[in-house]
């Protein structure tokens, strides 16, 4: 790093490999949708020789050929791995989607990586930079992950690199803006007639050398006098920022005393500070000009990755236990250690079936060996727990749509594994005679419901298998079979996530489904006491049916359920038929008595009845009990109860007012607010669930993409009469 020359290793068409963990760099690219992450990956691949000038791999395809949905939607929707070779290192670039709906893919990339590149577009407003990346930056900071910033789209009119780096210092540096500083400044070429001067190169602030990319190949030149004046102030600030993070406490005194600190010492301190995650360099990058071999700043960025970012040896691995939860000693990144690997992504290939992207944290994974699959505690989302042995298929290295064969995958590296039929994202692979389970990473809760129905009988036959495969690939999706509403519900992270799920069902798994209105689980109850008589008397030759029962119904406090009381005297209803009456009452309560929703919170008292010595039966008294409850309901006022959710909304302070106003407009009751860290507030409210079915989408609009929320069931309570009447009318029309 710091302006060194490099010779890349590896060639297009061959999978780069690593024979030791110290030669691996795992880097995740983070940034807003449209910031240029995928374009940057392609530019780095060209500079590293992994693709030719046309952006194509030697044996066909492009680095961005990954998913057919991405081509149609013109945006990334899933995590992709692009391995490169540079300066004796294997670099695993993990390109993540920038859209909030696919944050699960981003979290998987963070899990698999040891450092992060935050890609910021010079064409974006500062607010967009802050809104889209600050929370992820804080997540990385919480685990000490090294971070650097790459500025793209510098050729956009009216961009100001210096101003943008200042904004990045404020947004990402927090209390230490001098820990976010540029290593290079852009050099502009001749001014065009429209007044725009294109960026043709970079000037190294430490080396004071010009790196000219105007010919498509990086060339090093000395600066002229005007350029020296340009960099003097920025260079001094950078040196002070590096020295402030140096482990050598005497360095600052020596510098302030007028001593010239040699460049090698500064670069060494810079690399150590970056690897520790205490200094965050800002760089600039752009694709190569037409016919060029190297994009602007790509050599410098590859130098930073290989020289400044940590190896897997320097990162602490997640905790491990046995599958039953017993603690185990921490694992280390040792190719000779016990096998511990994790599935960070699951995909389906039309030719080879399920393909698992795996990060190996300890040991060495080899093809055709049997491993133990353990995981993963997401049964509430439709993902079953696993504790099985499976045979590993081929190991491959992905590049676009291609899969290149690997002989093994050592600790610290990533690879794709074929034919793991049971393993899902988040599962742990370990030795079959020493099964282990890794501590899972945090998954965002899907909060946007999508109710679906099979389009045809043929689709209905394939639906179950298609849904199982869909949720196996995506742990951020939750599959619910709602017993109350009898709906199949896919819980998603947003509308884009929902659209991708429907398209995958249709095109990948051959299942056509129709989206239907989502129903919340309503309840019914009696608003006051009532009475009913159930008479079921039929005679049609032979044994007839005879049962009469009389009941009283009264409301109970919320949460009481259905209470059945027997107050029959004198044997009016024989003892053996009283359970039959209760069974009929409870069955009718489950079906509802007004709008078809379950009846709750009432006491039903059986006070009288009649029986026949021959024609009375269990079935007759079940029917009579149901009829009695329906008659009681016909003469009573029936309330509809709606579920109410406890909602917690986390937003920046400037959006607290709009969020509280929006919640009030949803019939919500704000019950309190509290500070949740610098500049952020947690708003607590109780909101009817029927009002927040789209809140996952609406909150983004209200908070400009900065808000997050959680919800949990609180209770059922009476619905406003006018709304209840509308739902009853809809129920009557439906019947």
XYZ file of C-alpha atoms in Angstrom:
735
model
C 0.000 0.000 0.000
C 1.069 3.598 -0.226
C 2.032 3.738 -3.904
C 4.042 0.512 -4.218
C 4.353 -1.180 -7.590
C 2.703 -4.584 -7.946
C 2.738 -7.521 -10.299
C -0.501 -9.453 -10.269
C -0.572 -13.194 -10.141
C -3.122 -15.489 -11.694
C -4.709 -15.434 -15.135
C -8.138 -15.247 -16.668
C -9.856 -18.611 -16.919
C -8.147 -20.178 -13.879
C -9.465 -20.116 -10.334
C -7.094 -18.313 -7.950
C -6.080 -20.469 -5.002
C -4.395 -19.967 -1.647
C -2.143 -22.434 0.125
C -2.106 -20.622 3.484
C -4.535 -18.334 5.354
C -2.057 -15.434 5.350
C -2.449 -15.236 1.564
C -6.252 -14.733 1.724
C -8.171 -11.442 1.927
C -11.941 -11.554 2.346
C -13.503 -8.173 1.534
C -17.191 -7.229 1.452
C -18.375 -4.293 -0.666
C -21.083 -2.207 0.991
C -22.970 0.711 -0.466
C -26.243 2.236 -1.577
C -27.956 0.866 -4.648
C -26.410 2.609 -7.654
C -23.171 3.492 -5.865
C -21.163 1.420 -8.342
C -20.170 -1.689 -6.353
C -20.557 -4.193 -9.186
C -18.859 -1.854 -11.668
C -15.979 -1.501 -9.209
C -15.674 -5.286 -8.893
C -15.493 -5.564 -12.678
C -12.824 -2.860 -12.806
C -10.754 -4.660 -10.168
C -11.166 -7.929 -12.053
C -9.854 -6.275 -15.234
C -6.825 -4.809 -13.461
C -6.092 -8.177 -11.814
C -6.268 -9.916 -15.194
C -9.311 -12.017 -14.347
C -11.253 -10.624 -17.332
C -10.223 -9.174 -20.681
C -10.742 -5.616 -21.874
C -14.302 -6.384 -22.948
C -15.062 -7.396 -19.373
C -15.379 -11.051 -20.312
C -13.854 -14.119 -18.729
C -11.431 -16.064 -20.904
C -13.888 -18.930 -21.411
C -17.002 -16.749 -21.777
C -19.386 -14.838 -19.554
C -18.856 -11.725 -17.463
C -18.119 -11.192 -13.812
C -21.624 -9.790 -13.298
C -23.424 -12.747 -14.936
C -24.874 -14.157 -11.747
C -28.655 -14.203 -11.608
C -31.298 -13.893 -14.312
C -33.444 -11.719 -12.038
C -30.590 -9.237 -11.667
C -30.418 -8.873 -15.440
C -34.134 -8.176 -15.721
C -34.337 -5.817 -12.740
C -30.997 -4.104 -13.467
C -29.920 -4.307 -9.828
C -28.153 -6.752 -7.511
C -30.482 -8.877 -5.415
C -28.052 -11.349 -3.866
C -24.549 -11.807 -2.546
C -21.965 -12.780 -5.152
C -18.357 -13.891 -4.756
C -15.624 -12.808 -7.181
C -12.167 -14.260 -6.383
C -9.081 -12.468 -7.746
C -5.315 -12.936 -7.513
C -2.989 -10.018 -6.796
C 0.550 -9.720 -5.471
C 0.643 -13.325 -4.263
C -2.725 -13.074 -2.482
C -6.148 -14.471 -3.194
C -8.768 -11.734 -2.790
C -12.361 -12.828 -2.271
C -14.575 -9.873 -3.194
C -18.097 -10.218 -1.799
C -20.443 -7.943 -3.768
C -23.627 -7.219 -1.799
C -26.958 -5.714 -2.890
C -27.390 -2.052 -2.006
C -31.155 -2.143 -1.686
C -32.557 -2.367 1.853
C -34.811 -5.321 1.010
C -31.769 -7.555 0.614
C -30.030 -6.705 3.873
C -29.929 -10.427 4.640
C -27.475 -10.866 1.765
C -25.437 -7.973 3.168
C -25.328 -9.571 6.633
C -24.126 -12.823 5.068
C -21.353 -10.894 3.303
C -20.316 -9.260 6.577
C -20.168 -12.689 8.210
C -17.916 -14.099 5.502
C -15.581 -11.090 5.298
C -12.663 -9.804 7.357
C -12.802 -6.213 6.063
C -15.283 -3.910 4.341
C -15.096 -1.460 1.446
C -17.816 1.190 1.681
C -18.575 2.379 -1.843
C -19.845 5.966 -2.014
C -20.974 7.644 -5.212
C -19.830 11.228 -5.734
C -23.101 11.752 -7.599
C -25.215 11.034 -4.499
C -26.410 13.583 -2.012
C -24.765 13.539 1.406
C -28.099 12.597 3.006
C -28.265 9.479 0.834
C -24.760 8.481 1.912
C -25.650 8.877 5.580
C -29.039 7.160 5.362
C -27.910 4.089 3.474
C -24.598 3.226 5.081
C -24.286 4.620 8.606
C -26.087 1.713 10.292
C -23.918 -0.835 8.479
C -20.823 1.195 9.375
C -21.858 1.028 13.035
C -22.380 -2.740 12.769
C -18.832 -3.129 11.451
C -17.486 -0.831 14.160
C -19.189 -2.899 16.868
C -17.158 -5.978 15.860
C -13.981 -4.044 15.027
C -14.071 -4.810 11.312
C -11.554 -2.763 9.279
C -13.189 -0.372 6.838
C -12.124 1.797 3.919
C -14.137 4.119 1.686
C -14.064 4.143 -2.106
C -15.500 7.122 -3.997
C -16.953 6.376 -7.440
C -18.560 8.419 -10.239
C -16.006 11.213 -9.954
C -16.601 12.161 -13.585
C -20.147 13.245 -12.776
C -20.593 16.976 -13.310
C -20.165 19.252 -10.293
C -18.632 16.602 -8.025
C -16.250 17.704 -5.291
C -13.950 14.977 -3.937
C -12.618 17.153 -1.134
C -16.099 18.065 0.080
C -17.261 14.463 -0.129
C -14.313 13.234 1.951
C -15.161 15.893 4.542
C -18.757 14.626 4.641
C -17.532 11.040 5.001
C -15.374 12.158 7.918
C -18.413 13.653 9.633
C -20.708 10.712 8.881
C -18.334 7.822 9.527
C -15.676 9.375 11.745
C -18.073 10.567 14.439
C -15.920 11.978 17.233
C -12.749 11.242 15.240
C -13.170 12.744 11.739
C -9.371 12.702 11.265
C -9.547 8.900 11.251
C -11.308 9.157 7.846
C -8.898 10.770 5.378
C -7.936 10.400 1.695
C -4.705 8.668 0.676
C -4.894 10.160 -2.831
C -6.404 13.197 -4.498
C -7.846 13.155 -8.020
C -5.897 14.806 -10.840
C -8.045 16.525 -13.474
C -7.261 16.744 -17.168
C -7.932 19.571 -19.591
C -11.200 21.397 -19.124
C -13.877 20.610 -21.715
C -16.019 23.306 -23.399
C -18.803 22.621 -20.916
C -16.432 23.473 -18.070
C -16.057 19.877 -16.850
C -12.498 18.594 -16.330
C -12.282 14.771 -16.370
C -10.309 12.882 -13.711
C -7.223 11.395 -15.377
C -5.149 10.238 -12.437
C -4.337 10.371 -8.739
C -1.656 12.019 -6.673
C -0.272 10.017 -3.762
C -0.259 12.146 -0.640
C 2.532 10.147 1.031
C 4.770 9.523 -1.963
C 3.984 12.839 -3.666
C 3.876 11.008 -6.989
C 1.346 11.304 -9.816
C -0.317 8.094 -11.034
C -1.626 8.810 -14.509
C -4.398 6.546 -15.871
C -5.214 8.616 -18.961
C -3.761 5.977 -21.320
C -5.591 3.060 -19.655
C -2.361 1.852 -18.034
C -1.081 3.287 -14.761
C 2.027 5.439 -15.223
C 4.023 7.100 -12.442
C 5.289 10.666 -12.842
C 6.672 13.387 -10.580
C 4.304 16.248 -9.688
C 4.767 19.741 -11.039
C 4.975 22.762 -8.765
C 1.262 23.498 -8.994
C 0.384 19.961 -7.975
C 2.762 20.100 -4.993
C 0.951 23.156 -3.689
C -2.365 21.326 -4.174
C -1.435 18.404 -1.928
C 0.572 20.134 0.828
C -2.317 20.739 3.243
C -3.999 17.366 2.651
C -0.650 15.582 3.027
C 0.086 17.229 6.358
C -3.352 16.318 7.696
C -2.963 12.703 6.529
C 0.436 12.342 8.191
C -0.948 13.736 11.445
C -3.917 11.346 11.233
C -1.609 8.340 10.712
C 0.720 9.379 13.534
C -2.256 9.844 15.873
C -3.103 6.150 15.353
C 0.509 4.937 15.599
C 1.508 2.502 18.312
C 4.745 4.490 18.631
C 3.747 7.184 21.131
C 6.958 9.150 20.515
C 6.185 9.638 16.842
C 3.857 12.618 17.338
C 6.388 14.493 19.486
C 9.086 13.880 16.911
C 6.841 15.084 14.105
C 5.746 18.205 15.963
C 9.393 18.839 16.737
C 10.083 19.186 13.036
C 11.494 15.709 12.318
C 10.736 14.319 8.875
C 9.127 10.887 9.378
C 10.267 8.471 6.684
C 7.621 7.201 4.256
C 8.201 3.529 5.080
C 7.388 4.095 8.763
C 4.259 6.020 7.849
C 3.082 3.284 5.477
C 3.747 0.584 8.088
C 1.777 2.527 10.715
C -0.982 3.199 8.208
C -1.334 -0.484 7.342
C -1.446 -1.468 11.022
C -4.076 1.185 11.818
C -6.240 0.069 8.902
C -5.973 -3.592 9.937
C -6.916 -2.679 13.534
C -9.973 -0.801 12.305
C -8.918 2.534 13.828
C -8.094 4.393 10.590
C -10.291 4.436 7.507
C -8.624 5.581 4.283
C -10.609 7.181 1.474
C -9.713 6.249 -2.108
C -11.150 6.979 -5.545
C -11.821 4.469 -8.319
C -13.370 4.331 -11.781
C -13.603 1.801 -14.641
C -10.908 1.779 -17.306
C -11.360 4.076 -20.279
C -12.233 2.427 -23.587
C -9.489 -0.045 -24.436
C -7.738 0.486 -21.104
C -6.331 -2.307 -18.979
C -6.514 -0.554 -15.625
C -9.263 1.556 -14.140
C -8.533 4.692 -12.175
C -7.385 3.866 -8.661
C -7.782 0.109 -9.029
C -4.086 -0.619 -8.488
C -4.094 1.541 -5.360
C -7.191 -0.210 -4.082
C -5.716 -3.672 -4.653
C -2.591 -2.537 -2.824
C -4.713 -1.417 0.119
C -6.525 -4.750 0.229
C -3.369 -6.875 0.138
C -1.215 -4.599 2.303
C -3.622 -2.972 4.729
C -6.561 -5.310 5.245
C -6.176 -8.169 7.751
C -5.720 -11.821 6.913
C -8.170 -14.393 8.325
C -5.501 -15.169 10.930
C -6.055 -11.737 12.463
C -9.823 -12.018 12.865
C -11.499 -13.758 15.795
C -13.800 -16.581 14.696
C -17.401 -16.846 15.946
C -17.987 -18.931 19.067
C -18.743 -22.649 18.700
C -20.622 -25.176 20.799
C -21.703 -28.759 20.394
C -25.081 -29.165 18.638
C -26.753 -29.552 22.050
C -25.257 -26.285 23.324
C -22.264 -27.454 25.352
C -19.391 -24.915 25.153
C -16.239 -25.698 23.216
C -12.833 -23.983 23.148
C -12.472 -21.143 20.604
C -11.420 -22.206 17.130
C -8.472 -20.730 15.260
C -7.807 -20.226 11.574
C -5.649 -23.355 11.220
C -5.845 -25.551 8.095
C -4.787 -28.491 10.268
C -7.399 -27.803 12.953
C -10.871 -29.353 13.347
C -13.182 -28.669 10.434
C -15.592 -25.797 11.093
C -17.247 -24.102 8.129
C -20.450 -22.135 7.678
C -22.946 -21.866 4.843
C -23.247 -18.125 4.159
C -25.434 -18.426 1.076
C -27.607 -21.058 -0.607
C -28.566 -20.969 -4.282
C -30.108 -23.296 -6.832
C -28.398 -24.102 -10.091
C -30.574 -25.561 -12.891
C -27.865 -28.099 -13.754
C -26.195 -29.100 -10.465
C -29.000 -28.395 -7.994
C -28.369 -26.712 -4.655
C -25.046 -24.866 -4.348
C -23.786 -23.660 -0.956
C -21.292 -20.814 -0.564
C -19.147 -21.756 2.428
C -16.626 -19.866 4.567
C -14.124 -22.223 6.204
C -13.102 -20.922 9.634
C -10.979 -23.892 10.732
C -9.555 -27.035 9.133
C -9.651 -27.896 5.445
C -12.732 -28.821 3.428
C -12.187 -31.418 0.694
C -14.515 -32.766 -1.994
C -16.256 -36.118 -1.583
C -15.816 -36.232 2.193
C -18.680 -36.719 4.645
C -19.391 -33.808 6.986
C -21.887 -33.168 9.747
C -24.516 -30.463 9.124
C -25.777 -28.662 12.233
C -28.171 -25.716 12.453
C -29.707 -23.343 12.951
C -32.536 -22.203 15.196
C -34.880 -20.628 12.637
C -37.782 -23.055 12.863
C -40.140 -20.102 13.392
C -39.319 -19.016 9.836
C -39.981 -22.377 8.218
C -36.352 -23.566 8.381
C -36.021 -26.888 10.131
C -33.122 -27.606 12.478
C -30.476 -29.933 11.055
C -28.345 -32.598 12.710
C -27.373 -34.922 9.866
C -24.362 -36.247 7.975
C -23.984 -35.314 4.305
C -21.464 -36.070 1.599
C -19.754 -33.040 0.095
C -19.844 -32.839 -3.698
C -17.413 -30.920 -5.862
C -15.700 -27.786 -4.535
C -15.701 -24.885 -6.954
C -14.729 -21.248 -7.196
C -17.471 -19.064 -8.715
C -16.908 -16.411 -11.351
C -20.124 -15.044 -12.764
C -22.136 -18.030 -13.942
C -19.081 -20.277 -14.086
C -17.907 -22.719 -11.443
C -14.188 -23.581 -11.546
C -13.051 -26.754 -9.807
C -11.015 -26.548 -6.591
C -8.989 -29.315 -4.968
C -9.648 -28.067 -1.424
C -10.649 -25.031 0.627
C -8.402 -24.138 3.558
C -9.207 -22.222 6.725
C -9.911 -18.567 5.936
C -11.007 -19.193 2.348
C -14.388 -19.450 0.615
C -15.713 -21.963 -1.875
C -18.940 -23.279 -3.357
C -20.075 -26.770 -2.388
C -22.395 -28.820 -4.570
C -25.013 -31.371 -3.578
C -25.512 -30.531 0.094
C -29.183 -31.415 -0.052
C -30.049 -30.558 3.559
C -27.711 -27.671 4.426
C -29.224 -24.186 4.469
C -27.855 -20.696 4.985
C -26.508 -20.371 8.522
C -25.784 -24.081 8.997
C -22.420 -25.324 10.285
C -20.324 -27.972 8.542
C -17.954 -29.941 10.786
C -16.300 -33.323 11.102
C -18.836 -36.133 11.404
C -17.053 -37.547 14.470
C -16.806 -34.105 16.149
C -19.979 -32.141 15.283
C -19.975 -28.446 16.150
C -22.364 -25.522 15.840
C -21.325 -21.906 15.183
C -23.001 -18.995 16.899
C -25.494 -17.624 14.318
C -25.366 -14.102 12.969
C -28.255 -11.694 13.419
C -30.970 -12.019 10.792
C -33.377 -9.134 10.106
C -36.994 -9.901 10.902
C -39.266 -10.026 7.820
C -42.224 -7.744 8.496
C -44.051 -7.410 5.156
C -46.686 -10.151 4.682
C -47.462 -11.676 1.289
C -50.490 -13.978 1.241
C -50.464 -16.351 -1.738
C -52.597 -19.021 -3.374
C -51.700 -21.543 -6.055
C -52.844 -20.348 -9.473
C -54.017 -23.788 -10.602
C -54.292 -27.390 -9.419
C -50.952 -28.195 -11.024
C -49.354 -25.276 -9.175
C -50.947 -26.438 -5.944
C -49.184 -29.793 -6.286
C -45.801 -28.064 -6.688
C -46.337 -25.236 -4.206
C -45.129 -26.959 -1.056
C -41.826 -28.070 -2.588
C -41.267 -24.700 -4.262
C -41.828 -22.804 -1.014
C -39.505 -25.146 0.879
C -36.719 -24.532 -1.626
C -37.360 -20.788 -1.616
C -37.033 -20.383 2.162
C -34.038 -22.764 2.236
C -32.168 -20.220 0.104
C -33.248 -17.168 2.065
C -33.235 -17.183 5.892
C -34.661 -13.639 5.933
C -37.932 -15.015 4.560
C -40.483 -16.605 6.889
C -43.127 -19.090 5.756
C -46.345 -19.151 7.778
C -49.336 -21.452 7.505
C -51.857 -19.323 9.398
C -54.408 -21.625 11.023
C -56.791 -18.798 11.907
C -57.066 -17.215 8.466
C -56.195 -20.397 6.512
C -53.680 -18.423 4.464
C -50.187 -19.279 3.271
C -48.096 -16.211 4.084
C -44.556 -15.362 2.999
C -43.072 -12.714 5.261
C -40.605 -10.540 3.329
C -38.351 -7.549 4.009
C -39.969 -5.241 1.461
C -41.645 -4.957 -1.915
C -38.504 -5.705 -3.937
C -37.857 -8.778 -1.781
C -41.473 -9.838 -2.349
C -41.197 -9.389 -6.135
C -38.005 -11.462 -6.280
C -39.672 -14.235 -4.255
C -42.619 -14.379 -6.667
C -40.333 -14.380 -9.695
C -38.189 -17.166 -8.294
C -41.262 -19.263 -7.568
C -42.482 -18.708 -11.110
C -39.294 -18.990 -13.159
C -36.938 -21.094 -11.059
C -39.356 -23.549 -9.458
C -42.196 -23.503 -11.998
C -44.893 -22.488 -9.508
C -47.399 -19.797 -10.481
C -49.070 -18.156 -7.475
C -51.566 -15.354 -7.018
C -51.146 -12.695 -4.343
C -54.315 -12.266 -2.283
C -55.240 -9.706 0.390
C -53.539 -10.462 3.696
C -55.895 -11.141 6.593
C -55.179 -10.473 10.247
C -56.451 -12.877 12.912
C -59.653 -11.239 14.128
C -61.785 -12.568 16.990
C -65.430 -12.239 18.067
C -66.936 -11.852 21.521
C -70.278 -11.026 23.166
C -70.694 -7.404 24.197
C -73.331 -8.382 26.797
C -75.207 -11.382 28.192
C -77.561 -13.424 26.052
C -79.388 -16.747 25.980
C -80.061 -19.345 23.335
C -81.982 -22.553 22.777
C -80.748 -25.292 20.478
C -83.333 -27.753 19.211
C -82.273 -30.616 16.968
C -85.224 -32.983 16.431
C -85.518 -35.159 13.338
C -87.461 -38.338 12.619
C -86.947 -40.225 9.378
C -87.663 -43.864 10.157
C -85.743 -46.012 12.574
C -83.692 -44.126 15.146
C -84.219 -40.377 14.923
C -82.241 -37.470 16.333
C -83.396 -35.672 19.454
C -81.546 -33.087 21.509
C -82.608 -29.819 23.115
C -80.377 -27.590 25.228
C -80.675 -24.134 26.699
C -77.630 -21.965 27.438
C -76.714 -18.594 28.892
C -73.753 -16.649 27.489
C -71.910 -13.829 29.238
C -68.697 -11.957 28.350
C -65.450 -12.520 30.253
C -62.294 -10.406 30.620
C -59.837 -10.415 27.689
C -57.682 -13.492 27.496
C -60.193 -15.773 29.231
C -60.952 -17.951 26.213
C -64.094 -20.132 26.289
C -65.386 -21.277 29.659
C -68.114 -23.971 29.811
C -70.224 -24.438 32.954
C -72.747 -27.222 33.644
C -75.737 -26.154 35.775
C -78.243 -28.760 34.653
C -80.390 -30.170 37.473
C -82.664 -33.151 37.619
C -81.036 -34.972 34.718
C -82.730 -32.865 32.050
C -79.643 -33.500 29.961
C -78.192 -36.938 30.736
C -74.649 -36.807 32.160
C -73.161 -38.662 29.183
C -74.354 -35.940 26.754
C -73.091 -32.857 28.620
C -69.562 -33.213 27.098
C -71.297 -33.469 23.719
C -72.979 -30.103 24.251
C -69.639 -28.574 25.248
C -67.968 -30.059 22.169
C -70.659 -28.576 19.907
C -70.380 -25.176 21.589
C -66.613 -25.084 21.235
C -66.751 -26.218 17.602
C -69.213 -23.434 16.767
C -67.095 -20.921 18.695
C -64.080 -21.866 16.587
C -66.124 -21.251 13.411
C -67.477 -17.924 14.675
C -70.976 -16.638 15.189
C -71.105 -13.362 13.235
C -68.378 -12.761 10.658
C -66.667 -16.137 10.686
C -63.905 -15.378 13.210
C -63.236 -17.456 16.345
C -65.338 -16.576 19.400
C -63.369 -15.876 22.597
C -63.734 -14.566 26.142
C -67.213 -15.842 27.003
C -68.721 -18.131 29.620
C -71.328 -20.575 28.274
C -73.610 -22.057 30.930
C -75.762 -25.099 30.150
C -78.836 -24.667 32.355
C -81.536 -26.959 30.893
C -82.504 -29.301 28.096
C -84.400 -32.392 27.027
C -83.426 -35.843 25.826
C -85.113 -38.932 24.353
C -84.415 -42.410 25.665
C -83.915 -43.794 22.142
C -83.239 -40.943 19.701
C -80.754 -38.834 21.694
C -77.084 -39.246 20.771
C -73.667 -37.606 21.034
C -73.983 -36.160 17.520
C -77.474 -34.772 18.204
C -76.357 -32.903 21.339
C -73.241 -31.553 19.555
C -75.544 -30.081 16.910
C -77.945 -28.715 19.544
C -75.066 -27.020 21.414
C -73.886 -25.315 18.233
C -77.432 -24.175 17.389
C -77.908 -22.773 20.892
C -74.760 -20.663 20.635
C -75.784 -19.338 17.210
C -79.250 -18.361 18.531
C -77.686 -16.577 21.501
C -75.445 -14.643 19.116
C -78.400 -13.669 16.932
C -80.010 -11.884 19.873
C -76.809 -10.238 21.149
C -74.408 -7.501 20.187
C -71.238 -9.156 18.869
C -67.953 -7.265 18.995
C -65.086 -7.834 16.595
C -61.680 -7.934 18.279
C -58.536 -7.012 16.375
C -54.947 -7.875 17.273
C -52.841 -5.026 18.601
C -49.061 -5.051 18.272
C -46.350 -3.602 20.457
C -44.260 -1.613 17.957
C -40.757 -0.261 18.585
C -39.420 2.145 15.968
C -35.742 3.175 15.955
C -35.115 6.378 13.972
C -32.732 9.342 13.870
C -33.901 12.169 16.103
C -34.938 14.373 13.168
C -37.613 11.854 12.101
C -39.234 11.285 15.515
C -42.008 13.818 14.831
C -43.037 12.419 11.425
C -42.928 8.853 12.767
C -45.135 9.655 15.769
C -47.593 11.525 13.553
C -47.710 8.585 11.143
C -48.326 6.097 13.960
C -51.183 8.238 15.302
C -52.743 8.223 11.841
C -52.755 4.425 12.035
C -54.900 4.476 15.206
C -51.710 3.920 17.183
C -51.034 5.023 20.756
C -47.515 6.246 21.425
C -46.614 4.987 24.910
C -43.116 6.439 25.222
C -39.807 7.455 23.708
C -36.221 6.991 24.855
C -32.735 7.749 23.610
C -31.084 4.784 21.913
C -27.584 6.059 21.285
C -26.199 9.255 19.802
C -28.760 10.946 17.583
C -31.260 8.061 17.645
C -34.594 7.623 19.413
C -36.694 4.551 20.157
C -40.427 5.202 19.807
C -42.752 2.713 21.537
C -46.360 2.438 20.443
C -49.376 0.137 20.380
C -50.877 -0.133 16.906
C -53.660 -2.338 15.455
C -52.025 -4.951 13.247
C -54.469 -4.289 10.428
C -52.921 -0.807 10.145
C -49.269 -1.906 9.853
C -49.312 -4.664 7.261
C -47.330 -2.327 4.941
C -45.384 -0.500 7.625
C -42.099 -2.103 6.511
C -42.481 -0.111 3.278
C -44.088 3.031 4.657
C -41.508 3.571 7.402
C -38.762 3.805 4.787
C -40.622 6.633 3.123
C -41.298 8.482 6.376
C -37.718 8.124 7.644
C -35.888 8.359 4.282
C -34.662 4.798 4.656
C -33.126 5.288 8.111
C -35.808 3.736 10.336
C -36.135 0.197 11.645
C -38.930 -1.366 13.639
C -39.876 -4.497 15.557
C -43.327 -5.735 16.386
C -44.796 -8.301 18.743
C -48.321 -9.397 19.586
C -49.787 -7.557 22.576
C -53.490 -8.497 22.791
C -56.846 -8.398 21.035
C -59.142 -5.462 21.685
C -62.474 -4.182 20.377
C -62.451 -2.791 16.864
C -64.175 0.572 16.156
C -67.846 -0.071 15.240
C -67.685 1.526 11.785
C -64.706 -0.610 10.811
C -66.295 -3.724 12.299
C -69.468 -3.114 10.279
C -67.448 -2.866 7.088
C -65.731 -6.188 7.777
C -69.068 -7.871 8.549
C -70.441 -6.611 5.240
C -67.457 -8.022 3.413
C -67.926 -11.352 5.203
C -71.605 -11.476 4.217
C -70.754 -10.759 0.581
C -68.097 -13.446 0.631
C -70.502 -16.012 1.974
